[in-house]
Structures are given as structure tokens and as C-alpha cells.
Amino acid sequence: MSQRDDAEEARDQLRKPLLQTGSWYRMSSRQSSIMSSSAQMLRDGSVSVVLCVLIVALGPIQFGFTCGYSSPTQAEIISDLKLSISESLVVAAVPNIIGWLSISFAVDSSFLFMGRLLEGFGVGIISYTVPVYIAEIAPQDMRGSLGSVNQLSVTIGILLSYLLGLFVNWRMLAVLGCFPCALLILGLFFIPESPRWLAKMGMTEDFESSLQVLRGYDTDITAEVNEIKRAVASSSKRTTIRFADLKRRRYWFPLMVGIGLLVLQQFSGINGIFFYSSNIFANAGISSSNLATCGLGAIQVIATGISSWLMDKAGRRLLLIISTTGVTLSLLLVAIAFYLQGILPQDSDLYHIMGIVSLGGLVAVVIFFSVGLGAIPWIIMSEILPVNIKGIAGSVATLANWLASWLVTMTANLLMSWSSAGTFTIYTVVSAFTVIFVSLWVPETKGRTLEEIQLSFR
């Protein structure tokens, strides 16, 4: 074999997926007679897409489990490991997803920090790749609903961590956190790669096979194949994006919308509320604060499920406007209630009424956040970024989201110690700006292909 042939074979190997996932999808339709009934079910288009989404949704469940881990366990961890307040803040602030065993066998704060650091690395990858994968495999009329499964899975993971935290200690809870990732790794071997990624890598045969099984073997995919090929060919004309190119509207506008939504999502203060929800409930006079936190997690799951059902009916933009407006008004209500509690005598009836009002406001914040602001920024980010900068742009947007989350988590307890009313006033102002941002700049993406959405920015 010549050196040229060796070089070409090496390049081909570099373009292949790391995991040869879902090898069953390359079987021709003539071989269907030898497939089992369960395998035949997998080849139905709608079942295939839903199955793929459910498998990758194990990642966000792990994500949510990680986020919710702090709330039912932080008091016990601080007591067992004799952590100082500053150490516990650092541990709680670093986002997380693979170091559960490190946490489970921790003997001091350094083990917790390393575990959280490893988990944060995994969660950071999952929080970007899962919504992008779902957006690239889903039919345009199901993309919103299937895309919101990402956030629904996060809320289910949070609820699981809350519920399990009632019955097991923090070390065993960390061990249980390993299971979603273990199942995810196994499931990845049975789902096809993203057709758009395969097309971008020049793997035409695999690209068409993957798309065919996702749409069903009785579906004519010719139009969609041609549209994806045209989009890939157009983006491949200039593979290197210069900094000066970012001044063009086709790049700066989707970047601004994607990063803006993900940062404003976090600055609503939602992670500060959830990470320290047990403490917030305890300070509000709720005796069973962990049980109340479980109730809050259940409400979030139900609200996110309703959002998934509405996503492809009402549209992303309308749901975002309703969601951000509701979050703003609810945060304002909580801020006013906390302010009045600060000036009223603690033994007065009005003081206790304000405590109930503040809790009602927090529940309303969670409901309105879950209806739109929780899921939609990730969906829109995965839909609007141009394919030739999606990798780097999506990574930057995800990094911005996590930096904002880190900042909110780091400052939540400190701000609450300074002034509960002032903290929620700050969150209210940010949420009010989010309403303006969505109204002025966020486009509607319902019922449009990814290629049509990205073409509209040119």
C-alpha cells in the first residue's frame, strides 16, 4: 500500500465516530425479516427518535441529580466532615457530574472539591451535547417537545436526589448518582450518530442511513437529505472563521441571542433558590424543609412536563415571554414579602402571613421558570447557531451559562445573609431585563428546519 493510501486511511479513521454506535441502523430493509420484533420496533421512525432522546436524557437526569445533591445533604456533610462555612461554599459552588465515588468515600473537604470538579466537567459536556444532539435528530414538528425532554430530565434528576436524600445518607446518595451515567454509557452503543454531524464529516453513507432509521424506513428522506447537504456544502466553503467574520449578522446575532438567554437564565437566581432551598424553607419557618423541597421539585417536574407538551403548539417565543414575565412578578412578590418581614414584629400575624406569601412566590417562580426559561434557552441555542461555528460557539455559550451559575451559587447565601429582600430585588431587575431581551431579539423557531432558521440570519 502506498504512503498516500496510508494517509487517506488515517484521515478516514479520524473522521469516524469514537463509538460505532447503533450498528443495527445500517441494516437494509431486506434484512428486516430476520430481525426480532423488538428490533423491528426500533426501526419505526417515531420510536427510533423517542428512544434516542430517552437514552441521551439519562445525561440530564445525572445533571439534575448533581444539582439537587447539595440541598438534602449539605447540613450533614458539614457536620460529618467538620467543614467551615467558606469550605462548604466552595464545595457547593463548583458544578458537578462524575466524581460521586470520590464524594462517597470523602474524608475531608479536598475529596468533595475533587468530586465536584470531576462532576462539573461531565455536566458541562452533557449540558451542551444533549440539546444539540436532540435538535439535530428530531423532526421539525417534534423538535421543541423532544428538546424540552432535556430540561424535564434535569428536573427529574433533581427530584430523585431530593427524594432519595430523605432515606439515605449523603455517602450512599453519591453512590446512587453513578447509575444514570452507567446506563447512559451502555445506551450510547445502541443509538445512531447525529445525521448532520455525519454529513459534516463527509460520511455520506452513514449520514443517509442514520437519517433513514430516525425518520422510518417507509419515509422518503430525499428532500431532507438534499437540504442538509446544501447547508453543509454552504458552510464548508469557508471552514476557518476569522474574528472579523463575527461582525457579520449571520454570526453575531445568533451568538448574542444564545449566550444572552443562557446567561440571563442563570441570573434569574434559580440555582441559588434550588441549591439552598432547604435553608430558605427553614428560615421561612417550615419545620420539614427537606420534605418541602421535595414538593418544590415535584412541582418543577410537572410544570416542565406541561411545557414539553406546549412547546410545539404555542411556540418558543410566546412561552418565553409568559415565563419571564411570570418569573419577574413572582420574584417581585417575594422581595416585597421579605422586605415587610424585615420591618414587622416577629410575633405579629402579618409577619407569618408574609412568610406564607414568600413561599407562594417561590413556588410561582419555579412554575413560571419551568414553563419556559428552564428549557427554551438550551433549545434555541441548539437551533440557531450556524453549523460551521456550532462547536466553538455552543461551548462558549455553555461556558457562559456555567460561569453565571457559579456566580449565582457563590453569592446566593452571602446575598441572603446581607438582605433577603435585596437579593430578590436584584433577581427581579435581571428578570425584567430578560422580558425586554426576549421581546426585542429572540426569534420564533417553531415549525422551521435548522437550515431555514440559520438562513434567516444572513
mmCIF file of N, CA and C in Angstrom, residues 66 91 94-104 106 109-122:
data_model
loop_
_atom_site.group_PDB
_atom_site.id
_atom_site.type_symbol
_atom_site.label_atom_id
_atom_site.label_comp_id
_atom_site.label_asym_id
_atom_site.label_seq_id
_atom_site.Cartn_x
_atom_site.Cartn_y
_atom_site.Cartn_z
ATOM 1 N N THR A 66 -27.075 15.811 40.194
ATOM 2 C CA THR A 66 -25.914 16.529 40.702
ATOM 3 C C THR A 66 -26.318 17.871 41.294
ATOM 4 N N VAL A 91 -17.303 24.097 48.035
ATOM 5 C CA VAL A 91 -17.749 22.776 47.597
ATOM 6 C C VAL A 91 -19.084 22.866 46.870
ATOM 7 N N VAL A 94 -18.981 24.681 43.025
ATOM 8 C CA VAL A 94 -18.381 24.087 41.823
ATOM 9 C C VAL A 94 -19.364 23.101 41.200
ATOM 10 N N PRO A 95 -19.790 23.342 39.930
ATOM 11 C CA PRO A 95 -20.745 22.435 39.290
ATOM 12 C C PRO A 95 -20.153 21.028 39.130
ATOM 13 N N ASN A 96 -21.067 20.058 38.840
ATOM 14 C CA ASN A 96 -20.678 18.670 39.050
ATOM 15 C C ASN A 96 -21.264 17.617 38.102
ATOM 16 N N ILE A 97 -20.502 16.346 37.926
ATOM 17 C CA ILE A 97 -21.172 15.113 37.412
ATOM 18 C C ILE A 97 -20.435 13.769 37.332
ATOM 19 N N ILE A 98 -19.216 13.488 37.631
ATOM 20 C CA ILE A 98 -18.699 12.120 37.564
ATOM 21 C C ILE A 98 -18.050 11.692 38.878
ATOM 22 N N GLY A 99 -17.697 12.597 39.791
ATOM 23 C CA GLY A 99 -16.921 12.207 40.969
ATOM 24 C C GLY A 99 -17.716 11.723 42.149
ATOM 25 N N TRP A 100 -18.796 10.970 41.889
ATOM 26 C CA TRP A 100 -19.641 10.516 43.007
ATOM 27 C C TRP A 100 -18.882 9.599 43.976
ATOM 28 N N LEU A 101 -18.045 8.752 43.453
ATOM 29 C CA LEU A 101 -17.319 7.848 44.353
ATOM 30 C C LEU A 101 -16.327 8.611 45.213
ATOM 31 N N SER A 102 -15.726 9.634 44.618
ATOM 32 C CA SER A 102 -14.826 10.479 45.405
ATOM 33 C C SER A 102 -15.582 11.136 46.561
ATOM 34 N N ILE A 103 -16.811 11.568 46.273
ATOM 35 C CA ILE A 103 -17.632 12.179 47.322
ATOM 36 C C ILE A 103 -18.034 11.133 48.357
ATOM 37 N N SER A 104 -18.416 9.943 47.863
ATOM 38 C CA SER A 104 -18.908 8.911 48.769
ATOM 39 C C SER A 104 -17.856 8.491 49.783
ATOM 40 N N ALA A 106 -15.290 10.342 50.805
ATOM 41 C CA ALA A 106 -14.574 11.542 51.256
ATOM 42 C C ALA A 106 -14.234 11.460 52.741
ATOM 43 N N SER A 109 -12.613 17.891 53.050
ATOM 44 C CA SER A 109 -13.197 18.747 52.011
ATOM 45 C C SER A 109 -12.496 18.609 50.664
ATOM 46 N N SER A 110 -11.212 18.198 50.656
ATOM 47 C CA SER A 110 -10.493 18.081 49.384
ATOM 48 C C SER A 110 -11.107 17.012 48.491
ATOM 49 N N PHE A 111 -11.610 15.923 49.075
ATOM 50 C CA PHE A 111 -12.274 14.883 48.301
ATOM 51 C C PHE A 111 -13.570 15.421 47.685
ATOM 52 N N LEU A 112 -14.310 16.196 48.475
ATOM 53 C CA LEU A 112 -15.551 16.781 47.957
ATOM 54 C C LEU A 112 -15.263 17.734 46.810
ATOM 55 N N PHE A 113 -14.237 18.542 46.981
ATOM 56 C CA PHE A 113 -13.893 19.502 45.935
ATOM 57 C C PHE A 113 -13.511 18.785 44.642
ATOM 58 N N MET A 114 -12.690 17.736 44.753
ATOM 59 C CA MET A 114 -12.271 16.988 43.561
ATOM 60 C C MET A 114 -13.466 16.297 42.914
ATOM 61 N N GLY A 115 -14.345 15.722 43.734
ATOM 62 C CA GLY A 115 -15.531 15.072 43.185
ATOM 63 C C GLY A 115 -16.417 16.041 42.433
ATOM 64 N N ARG A 116 -16.639 17.215 43.021
ATOM 65 C CA ARG A 116 -17.460 18.232 42.367
ATOM 66 C C ARG A 116 -16.802 18.717 41.076
ATOM 67 N N LEU A 117 -15.476 18.834 41.089
ATOM 68 C CA LEU A 117 -14.755 19.297 39.906
ATOM 69 C C LEU A 117 -14.914 18.307 38.755
ATOM 70 N N LEU A 118 -14.758 17.010 39.068
ATOM 71 C CA LEU A 118 -14.922 15.977 38.043
ATOM 72 C C LEU A 118 -16.357 15.948 37.530
ATOM 73 N N GLU A 119 -17.308 16.081 38.443
ATOM 74 C CA GLU A 119 -18.705 16.086 38.045
ATOM 75 C C GLU A 119 -19.023 17.282 37.157
ATOM 76 N N GLY A 120 -18.467 18.432 37.508
ATOM 77 C CA GLY A 120 -18.686 19.635 36.710
ATOM 78 C C GLY A 120 -18.173 19.488 35.291
ATOM 79 N N PHE A 121 -17.061 18.792 35.131
ATOM 80 C CA PHE A 121 -16.516 18.558 33.788
ATOM 81 C C PHE A 121 -17.504 17.760 32.949
ATOM 82 N N GLY A 122 -18.042 16.688 33.545
ATOM 83 C CA GLY A 122 -19.009 15.870 32.810
ATOM 84 C C GLY A 122 -20.308 16.590 32.530
#
